[in-house]
Tab-separated table of C-alpha atoms and ligand atoms in Angstrom:
chain	number	residue	atom	x	y	z
A	1287	MET	CA	27.573	40.749	0.847
A	1288	SER	CA	28.356	39.962	4.483
A	1289	MET	CA	27.460	36.600	5.985
A	1290	LEU	CA	24.882	38.264	8.256
A	1291	SER	CA	23.071	40.019	5.441
A	1292	ARG	CA	23.109	36.770	3.434
A	1293	LEU	CA	21.549	34.989	6.391
A	1294	GLY	CA	18.996	37.758	6.649
A	1295	GLN	CA	18.123	37.262	2.990
A	1296	VAL	CA	17.749	33.503	3.482
A	1297	ARG	CA	15.502	34.102	6.490
A	1298	ARG	CA	13.338	36.532	4.518
A	1299	CYS	CA	13.024	33.954	1.730
A	1300	ALA	CA	12.103	31.292	4.266
A	1301	ALA	CA	9.510	33.610	5.769
A	1302	THR	CA	7.892	34.242	2.378
A	1303	LEU	CA	8.098	30.553	1.458
A	1304	THR	CA	6.423	29.250	4.589
A	1305	PRO	CA	2.862	30.336	3.710
A	1306	VAL	CA	3.327	28.969	0.181
A	1307	LEU	CA	4.465	25.603	1.534
A	1308	GLY	CA	1.560	25.669	3.952
A	1309	THR	CA	-0.848	26.149	1.048
A	1310	VAL	CA	0.769	23.348	-0.943
A	1311	ALA	CA	0.671	21.040	2.073
A	1312	ALA	CA	-2.996	21.830	2.686
A	1313	ARG	CA	-3.855	21.228	-0.962
A	1314	TRP	CA	-2.067	17.882	-0.989
A	1315	LYS	CA	-3.546	16.419	2.179
A	1316	HIS	CA	-4.225	12.735	1.695
A	1317	SER	CA	-7.704	11.370	2.201
A	1318	LEU	CA	-9.252	7.966	2.758
A	1319	PRO	CA	-10.438	6.602	-0.608
A	1320	ASP	CA	-14.028	5.338	-0.817
A	1321	LEU	CA	-14.579	1.658	-1.462
A	1322	THR	CA	-16.492	0.825	-4.649
A	1323	TYR	CA	-18.373	-1.951	-2.799
A	1324	ASP	CA	-20.119	-2.349	0.563
A	1325	TYR	CA	-18.287	-3.569	3.647
A	1326	GLY	CA	-20.308	-6.806	3.530
A	1327	ALA	CA	-19.865	-7.376	-0.214
A	1328	LEU	CA	-16.861	-9.698	0.125
A	1329	GLU	CA	-18.655	-12.129	2.464
A	1330	PRO	CA	-18.325	-14.972	3.174
A	1331	HIS	CA	-14.624	-14.649	2.341
A	1332	ILE	CA	-13.948	-11.453	4.307
A	1333	ASN	CA	-16.672	-10.367	6.687
A	1334	ALA	CA	-18.218	-6.915	7.022
A	1335	GLU	CA	-16.845	-6.240	10.501
A	1336	ILE	CA	-13.266	-6.767	9.321
A	1337	MET	CA	-13.789	-4.613	6.247
A	1338	GLN	CA	-15.400	-1.779	8.209
A	1339	LEU	CA	-12.678	-1.657	10.864
A	1340	HIS	CA	-9.902	-2.223	8.359
A	1341	HIS	CA	-11.015	0.618	6.071
A	1342	SER	CA	-12.624	3.171	8.388
A	1343	LYS	CA	-10.254	2.762	11.347
A	1344	HIS	CA	-6.935	1.214	10.328
A	1345	HIS	CA	-6.517	2.786	6.894
A	1346	ALA	CA	-7.944	6.082	8.176
A	1347	THR	CA	-5.304	6.142	10.913
A	1348	TYR	CA	-2.492	5.714	8.375
A	1349	VAL	CA	-3.939	8.602	6.354
A	1350	ASN	CA	-4.246	10.890	9.384
A	1351	ASN	CA	-0.755	10.074	10.643
A	1352	LEU	CA	0.702	10.518	7.151
A	1353	ASN	CA	-0.800	14.011	6.959
A	1354	VAL	CA	0.572	14.906	10.393
A	1355	THR	CA	4.008	13.539	9.441
A	1356	GLU	CA	4.069	15.421	6.137
A	1357	GLU	CA	3.133	18.647	7.899
A	1358	LYS	CA	6.033	18.195	10.328
A	1359	TYR	CA	8.294	17.296	7.398
A	1360	GLN	CA	7.334	20.507	5.591
A	1361	GLU	CA	8.201	22.489	8.714
A	1362	ALA	CA	11.539	20.700	8.989
A	1363	LEU	CA	12.260	21.380	5.297
A	1364	ALA	CA	11.340	25.039	5.665
A	1365	LYS	CA	13.713	25.343	8.627
A	1366	GLY	CA	16.460	23.378	6.902
A	1367	ASP	CA	16.379	21.001	9.879
A	1368	VAL	CA	17.912	17.829	8.440
A	1369	THR	CA	17.949	16.053	11.820
A	1370	ALA	CA	14.193	16.474	12.139
A	1371	GLN	CA	13.720	15.319	8.517
A	1372	VAL	CA	15.691	12.135	9.178
A	1373	SER	CA	13.868	11.418	12.425
A	1374	LEU	CA	10.518	11.683	10.601
A	1375	GLN	CA	11.440	9.108	7.967
A	1376	PRO	CA	10.316	5.969	9.859
A	1377	ALA	CA	6.885	7.536	10.387
A	1378	LEU	CA	6.735	8.539	6.718
A	1379	ARG	CA	7.672	5.005	5.623
A	1380	PHE	CA	5.149	3.388	7.974
A	1381	ASN	CA	2.152	5.661	7.432
A	1382	GLY	CA	2.920	6.464	3.800
A	1383	GLY	CA	3.365	2.758	3.136
A	1384	GLY	CA	0.155	1.959	5.005
A	1385	HIS	CA	-1.784	4.443	2.865
A	1386	ILE	CA	-0.217	3.277	-0.422
A	1387	ASN	CA	-0.657	-0.433	0.371
A	1388	HIS	CA	-4.277	-0.249	1.510
A	1389	THR	CA	-5.262	2.001	-1.403
A	1390	ILE	CA	-4.001	-0.732	-3.761
A	1391	PHE	CA	-5.516	-3.544	-1.665
A	1392	TRP	CA	-9.132	-2.287	-1.845
A	1393	THR	CA	-8.977	-2.158	-5.647
A	1394	ASN	CA	-7.364	-5.609	-5.809
A	1395	LEU	CA	-10.567	-7.001	-4.272
A	1396	SER	CA	-14.044	-7.261	-5.740
A	1397	PRO	CA	-17.326	-9.007	-4.903
A	1398	ASN	CA	-17.240	-10.147	-8.561
A	1399	GLY	CA	-13.647	-11.328	-8.266
A	1400	GLY	CA	-12.092	-14.747	-8.164
A	1401	GLY	CA	-11.767	-17.048	-11.125
A	1402	GLU	CA	-8.666	-16.837	-13.254
A	1403	PRO	CA	-6.773	-13.977	-14.879
A	1404	GLN	CA	-7.181	-13.525	-18.621
A	1405	GLY	CA	-5.249	-12.228	-21.619
A	1406	GLU	CA	-1.753	-10.805	-21.267
A	1407	LEU	CA	-1.707	-11.239	-17.493
A	1408	ALA	CA	-2.546	-14.938	-17.809
A	1409	ALA	CA	0.175	-15.334	-20.458
A	1410	ALA	CA	2.738	-13.569	-18.246
A	1411	ILE	CA	1.791	-15.773	-15.273
A	1412	ASN	CA	2.166	-18.929	-17.361
A	1413	ARG	CA	5.513	-17.709	-18.723
A	1414	ASP	CA	6.984	-16.724	-15.325
A	1415	PHE	CA	5.433	-19.320	-12.971
A	1416	GLY	CA	4.378	-22.201	-15.215
A	1417	SER	CA	0.661	-22.006	-14.395
A	1418	PHE	CA	-1.936	-20.007	-12.497
A	1419	GLN	CA	-2.034	-22.703	-9.817
A	1420	ALA	CA	1.743	-22.445	-9.416
A	1421	LEU	CA	1.452	-18.658	-8.937
A	1422	LYS	CA	-1.266	-19.148	-6.303
A	1423	ASP	CA	0.776	-21.795	-4.478
A	1424	LYS	CA	3.965	-19.745	-4.515
A	1425	MET	CA	2.333	-16.462	-3.521
A	1426	SER	CA	0.232	-18.136	-0.800
A	1427	ALA	CA	3.335	-19.755	0.690
A	1428	ALA	CA	5.323	-16.492	0.646
A	1429	THR	CA	2.398	-14.588	2.168
A	1430	VAL	CA	1.606	-17.097	4.910
A	1431	ALA	CA	5.313	-17.165	5.817
A	1432	VAL	CA	5.505	-13.422	6.596
A	1433	GLN	CA	6.851	-13.163	10.142
A	1434	GLY	CA	4.660	-10.917	12.235
A	1435	SER	CA	2.867	-8.225	10.211
A	1436	GLY	CA	3.375	-7.573	6.537
A	1437	TRP	CA	2.246	-8.153	2.973
A	1438	GLY	CA	2.625	-10.709	0.204
A	1439	TRP	CA	3.036	-9.168	-3.248
A	1440	LEU	CA	2.887	-9.944	-6.927
A	1441	GLY	CA	4.987	-7.261	-8.568
A	1442	PHE	CA	6.333	-6.337	-11.979
A	1443	ASP	CA	10.079	-6.007	-12.483
A	1444	ARG	CA	10.513	-3.280	-15.108
A	1445	GLU	CA	14.159	-4.233	-15.743
A	1446	SER	CA	13.547	-7.867	-16.658
A	1447	GLY	CA	9.933	-7.429	-17.784
A	1448	LYS	CA	8.953	-10.326	-15.493
A	1449	LEU	CA	6.466	-10.897	-12.713
A	1450	ARG	CA	7.899	-11.459	-9.243
A	1451	ILE	CA	6.525	-12.684	-5.916
A	1452	THR	CA	7.896	-11.254	-2.714
A	1453	ALA	CA	6.903	-10.268	0.807
A	1454	CYS	CA	7.421	-7.023	2.692
A	1455	PRO	CA	7.469	-6.503	6.475
A	1456	ASN	CA	5.258	-4.030	8.336
A	1457	GLN	CA	3.894	-1.411	5.929
A	1458	ASP	CA	6.962	-1.186	3.707
A	1459	PRO	CA	5.635	-0.153	0.298
A	1460	LEU	CA	6.705	-2.556	-2.461
A	1461	GLN	CA	7.924	-0.061	-5.047
A	1462	GLY	CA	9.560	2.318	-2.596
A	1463	THR	CA	11.571	-0.458	-0.944
A	1464	THR	CA	12.187	-2.998	-3.764
A	1465	GLY	CA	11.578	-1.147	-7.034
A	1466	LEU	CA	8.950	-3.696	-8.106
A	1467	VAL	CA	5.689	-2.188	-9.339
A	1468	PRO	CA	2.834	-3.513	-7.174
A	1469	LEU	CA	0.139	-5.475	-9.007
A	1470	LEU	CA	-1.510	-7.511	-6.239
A	1471	GLY	CA	-1.051	-7.284	-2.480
A	1472	ILE	CA	-2.317	-9.549	0.281
A	1473	ASP	CA	-2.450	-7.885	3.684
A	1474	VAL	CA	-1.532	-10.358	6.426
A	1475	TRP	CA	-1.627	-8.010	9.358
A	1476	GLU	CA	-3.867	-9.667	11.960
A	1477	HIS	CA	-6.330	-6.758	11.587
A	1478	ALA	CA	-7.021	-8.122	8.074
A	1479	TYR	CA	-8.306	-11.524	9.201
A	1480	TYR	CA	-8.230	-12.207	12.961
A	1481	LEU	CA	-11.908	-11.418	13.711
A	1482	GLN	CA	-12.983	-14.111	11.249
A	1483	TYR	CA	-10.085	-16.538	10.908
A	1484	LYS	CA	-8.489	-16.123	14.369
A	1485	ASN	CA	-4.881	-17.327	14.168
A	1486	VAL	CA	-5.380	-19.453	11.033
A	1487	ARG	CA	-3.718	-17.199	8.492
A	1488	PRO	CA	-3.520	-19.936	5.793
A	1489	ASP	CA	-7.347	-20.189	5.676
A	1490	TYR	CA	-7.662	-16.433	5.120
A	1491	VAL	CA	-5.029	-16.500	2.365
A	1492	LYS	CA	-6.814	-19.460	0.742
A	1493	ALA	CA	-10.163	-17.624	0.861
A	1494	ILE	CA	-8.920	-14.304	-0.505
A	1495	TRP	CA	-8.332	-15.812	-3.967
A	1496	ASN	CA	-12.144	-15.957	-4.282
A	1497	VAL	CA	-12.380	-12.156	-4.286
A	1498	ILE	CA	-9.291	-11.102	-6.260
A	1499	ASN	CA	-10.127	-8.537	-8.928
A	1500	TRP	CA	-8.034	-9.835	-11.839
A	1501	GLU	CA	-9.195	-6.986	-14.080
A	1502	ASN	CA	-7.582	-4.545	-11.663
A	1503	VAL	CA	-4.381	-6.615	-11.554
A	1504	SER	CA	-4.346	-6.671	-15.403
A	1505	GLU	CA	-4.811	-2.887	-15.555
A	1506	ARG	CA	-1.922	-2.425	-13.163
A	1507	LEU	CA	0.294	-4.648	-15.323
A	1508	GLN	CA	-0.614	-2.634	-18.444
A	1509	ALA	CA	0.183	0.621	-16.645
A	1510	ALA	CA	3.469	-0.786	-15.269
A	1511	LYS	CA	4.648	-1.713	-18.764
A	1512	LYS	CA	4.308	1.859	-20.101
B	2676	FE2	FE1	-4.277	-3.638	6.744
């Protein structure tokens, strides 16, 4: 077969694949997850105005931009345009990370949260940090210290079987950039606290422990161990 007829065959395949990819892309469009509590339900620790803007505007923007980026990525894949694929990666990391991180964050919070973790999670915290208070102190310090915008994380290291505390810049997703499985994330972008706490990030981080959903964190640990 000549090179030209081979190219023709590839083009025909690409032409028949494009609608299929389009269908797949449409089917897999990401959407903003509903919260299981009202915007005002975390008051007085996080006020309703922050929650409404954070969920319906900020998270929604990550979702929309992720869908746009994935659509462009599908087009680049279909064309075999590696340059375009590479140039889309920062947008994929930022908006994909933003969607992943916020989706976890909403479930990490609950109006019935706070208190202390129980069961296996509590045992793992005591084993790896010494005490619950030590975990809170260490994670608060790492989270407050994030330079600019980012997240503090409690993650599970599948290789060692241990819990780890770390921080990620911007919207870098924990698992995609460090390999740790995310259990609990604290968003310290200013959009997460500025309307209520102004520039006093430590007060916001101190308050958020009152609404942490430890049941959700425990479920994530169980799932990470499988
Ligand atoms: Fe955020």
